[in-house]
């Protein structure tokens, strides 16, 4: 089988449980690498440089754009967010499946540049549950929660652009399901070109 990893983009409404899900996926399975984005937004309490994000000034970020160091970038609520290229390429070559947790504009740009990318959209089972999770997380004021619920309405318009819809109801089930979907993706025939060529050559020699 071809050894190169798969580029996986995960998007979803704020509060859908993407962060929780990714953390568990990386804990439960070895073969994943999570890309760490660069951003111009300020760190939230508890966030660390190089763990949640690489925190940049606007000038530094624009230099990264100019030097083509980002696979994609987007503006989201007045800040830049982007995916550093070097880490992603290295991990893919090493055979890791690389997960980018990014919003929809970036997701579509990545798919356009790299059509083999797998796009996954994470949603809770109901809109009411989305609100419960945002409230339960306790990290935002009610005003911000309303903004995020409004933003979710817009983001829902893009759900059909994704290859897979992942319903995060029971967390454990969801992590297993996500892993098995990705395993299935490895068996798509177009991902095994080298194997196919090898088999054809061997058969010619028989
Ligand atoms: P996101 O990264 O998509 O914004 P989080 O991972 O921060 O979302 O999750 C939002 C809240 O929902 C957190 O309080 C988290 O503990 C909770 N949560 C995540 N997944 C589930 C689940 N399957 N069932 C119940 N609560 C969940
Ligand atoms: P937050 O500020 O809440 O951490 O992230 C805001 C939004 O930016 C989220 O939807 C998150 O998925 C998205 N995001 C994080 N990193 C990137 C990135 O590198 N590129 C793009 N396009 N979006 C990102």
XYZ file of C-alpha atoms and ligand atoms in Angstrom:
257
model
C 0.000 0.000 0.000
C 1.100 3.601 -0.580
C 2.652 5.006 2.532
C 1.816 8.698 2.232
C -0.675 9.919 4.852
C -4.042 11.500 4.150
C -4.760 15.181 4.619
C -7.963 15.481 6.671
C -9.837 18.706 7.253
C -12.243 18.834 10.189
C -14.713 21.709 10.458
C -17.857 22.140 12.490
C -19.906 24.581 14.506
C -18.232 26.175 17.482
C -19.302 23.950 20.401
C -19.928 20.846 18.270
C -17.113 19.077 20.121
C -14.352 19.154 17.454
C -11.619 19.974 19.949
C -12.729 17.238 22.366
C -13.052 14.747 19.535
C -9.600 15.506 18.067
C -7.935 15.226 21.454
C -9.471 11.766 21.972
C -8.659 10.636 18.431
C -4.991 11.501 18.997
C -4.982 9.804 22.404
C -6.638 6.599 21.173
C -4.764 6.081 17.903
C -1.111 6.512 16.872
C -1.324 7.414 13.272
C -2.537 10.995 13.482
C -0.736 14.335 13.577
C -2.628 17.522 14.389
C -1.497 20.627 12.550
C -1.005 23.718 14.722
C -2.157 26.906 13.036
C -0.704 30.392 13.124
C -3.051 33.185 14.178
C -3.021 36.908 14.903
C -5.643 36.588 17.652
C -4.487 36.917 21.258
C -4.027 33.804 23.374
C -6.971 32.936 25.633
C -6.219 32.197 29.286
C -4.570 28.782 29.466
C -3.476 28.708 25.812
C 0.217 28.171 25.153
C 2.444 29.250 22.270
C 3.016 26.262 19.991
C 0.347 24.096 21.661
C -3.017 25.606 20.617
C -1.559 28.065 18.093
C 1.568 29.904 17.015
C 0.633 33.457 17.995
C 1.848 36.077 15.482
C 1.662 39.811 14.933
C -0.114 40.921 11.760
C 3.287 41.867 10.302
C 4.760 38.432 11.049
C 1.687 36.720 9.618
C 1.820 38.770 6.412
C 5.498 37.830 6.032
C 4.521 34.154 6.243
C 1.964 34.756 3.478
C 4.561 36.547 1.306
C 7.061 33.707 1.736
C 4.412 31.118 0.809
C 4.843 29.404 4.173
C 1.105 28.737 4.578
C -0.973 26.102 2.794
C -4.041 28.287 3.255
C -5.152 31.193 5.362
C -8.400 32.991 6.046
C -9.700 35.940 7.986
C -12.181 35.022 10.693
C -13.718 37.678 12.952
C -10.964 40.282 12.264
C -7.998 37.957 12.655
C -5.828 35.906 10.353
C -5.650 32.122 10.773
C -3.422 29.906 8.609
C -1.881 26.460 8.267
C 1.947 26.287 8.234
C 3.111 24.227 5.273
C 6.366 22.620 6.482
C 4.936 20.528 9.345
C 2.026 19.219 7.266
C 4.245 18.151 4.373
C 6.768 16.424 6.621
C 4.088 14.456 8.494
C 2.357 13.360 5.270
C 5.654 12.110 3.830
C 6.280 10.231 7.098
C 2.958 8.434 6.550
C 0.917 10.234 9.222
C -2.693 11.229 8.615
C -2.649 14.969 9.235
C -5.700 16.694 10.700
C -6.390 20.393 10.105
C -9.129 21.813 12.344
C -10.100 24.867 10.302
C -13.143 26.829 9.209
C -14.969 26.392 5.932
C -13.257 29.014 3.705
C -9.887 27.445 4.498
C -11.325 23.938 4.100
C -12.520 24.663 0.574
C -9.199 26.274 -0.381
C -7.294 23.194 0.804
C -9.610 20.897 -1.186
C -9.112 23.031 -4.301
C -5.314 22.906 -3.973
C -5.144 19.256 -2.908
C -8.175 17.403 -4.292
C -7.257 14.218 -2.379
C -8.088 15.961 0.903
C -10.844 14.395 2.975
C -13.359 16.912 4.337
C -15.228 16.028 7.549
C -17.932 18.133 9.158
C -18.725 17.615 12.852
C -22.156 18.456 14.258
C -24.047 17.676 17.461
C -27.310 15.740 16.970
C -29.555 18.818 17.400
C -29.349 22.619 17.455
C -30.600 22.627 21.060
C -27.705 20.348 22.029
C -25.271 22.738 20.309
C -26.508 25.562 22.530
C -26.344 23.306 25.636
C -22.699 22.529 24.868
C -21.776 26.154 24.299
C -23.477 27.135 27.549
C -22.059 24.098 29.389
C -18.493 24.852 28.262
C -18.761 28.106 30.193
C -16.064 29.932 28.209
C -18.279 32.546 26.505
C -20.826 35.139 27.576
C -24.465 34.731 26.434
C -23.884 37.465 23.806
C -20.974 35.575 22.291
C -22.980 32.333 22.425
C -25.753 34.031 20.417
C -23.138 35.233 17.871
C -21.771 31.708 17.547
C -25.291 30.288 17.107
C -25.824 32.836 14.310
C -22.509 31.945 12.749
C -23.603 28.267 12.899
C -26.632 29.163 10.728
C -24.268 30.482 8.029
C -21.867 27.561 8.361
C -24.740 25.066 7.988
C -25.107 26.328 4.395
C -21.733 24.723 3.623
C -22.333 21.312 5.207
C -23.043 19.599 1.894
C -19.620 20.590 0.534
C -18.020 18.110 2.954
C -17.341 14.467 2.092
C -18.564 13.147 5.449
C -20.918 14.356 8.124
C -19.959 13.159 11.591
C -22.653 13.349 14.291
C -21.006 13.780 17.661
C -23.618 12.299 19.973
C -21.802 9.752 22.149
C -18.143 10.792 22.190
C -16.604 7.304 22.323
C -18.783 6.032 19.444
C -17.995 9.128 17.453
C -14.210 8.757 17.808
C -14.401 5.111 16.731
C -16.596 6.018 13.781
C -14.283 8.804 12.681
C -11.274 6.505 12.828
C -13.034 3.804 10.828
C -14.150 6.294 8.155
C -10.514 7.397 7.774
C -9.335 3.774 7.635
C -11.873 3.172 4.856
C -10.559 6.206 3.013
C -7.086 4.613 2.918
C -8.569 1.787 0.836
C -9.906 4.080 -1.915
C -8.232 2.736 -5.050
C -6.951 6.131 -6.217
C -4.816 6.279 -3.057
C -2.933 3.131 -4.064
C -1.510 4.099 -7.433
C 1.960 2.733 -6.653
C 0.521 -0.610 -5.542
C -1.650 -0.837 -8.651
C 1.326 -0.109 -10.930
C 3.426 -2.689 -9.098
C 0.716 -5.339 -9.409
C 0.333 -4.632 -13.141
C 4.085 -4.991 -13.629
C 4.192 -8.239 -11.655
C 1.302 -9.690 -13.665
C 3.062 -8.835 -16.923
C 6.022 -10.898 -15.700
C 3.915 -13.997 -14.915
P -15.464 22.914 19.595
O -13.988 22.603 19.626
O -16.167 22.318 18.405
O -15.801 24.371 19.758
P -15.497 21.626 22.242
O -14.650 20.429 21.999
O -14.917 22.763 23.031
O -16.139 22.169 20.872
O -16.827 21.083 22.959
C -17.865 21.968 23.405
C -18.432 21.440 24.744
O -19.181 20.248 24.494
C -17.352 21.086 25.776
O -17.804 21.478 27.049
C -17.244 19.555 25.652
O -16.854 18.972 26.872
C -18.683 19.154 25.277
N -18.768 17.942 24.437
C -17.963 17.598 23.394
N -18.369 16.420 22.850
C -19.461 16.027 23.562
C -20.346 14.889 23.481
N -20.191 13.934 22.552
N -21.355 14.813 24.368
C -21.541 15.787 25.304
N -20.745 16.882 25.445
C -19.719 17.007 24.573
P -10.721 30.160 17.550
O -10.382 31.628 17.578
O -12.061 29.892 18.227
O -9.602 29.290 18.095
O -10.899 29.716 16.023
C -11.800 30.385 15.187
C -12.013 29.601 13.909
O -10.797 29.574 13.134
C -12.395 28.119 14.121
O -13.483 27.837 13.226
C -11.167 27.357 13.713
O -11.474 26.061 13.202
C -10.620 28.276 12.623
N -9.179 28.051 12.358
C -8.202 27.706 13.238
N -7.026 27.595 12.604
C -7.249 27.861 11.283
C -6.417 27.878 10.115
O -5.212 27.611 10.135
N -7.013 28.223 8.944
C -8.335 28.507 8.854
N -8.826 28.795 7.646
N -9.162 28.487 9.932
C -8.623 28.166 11.132
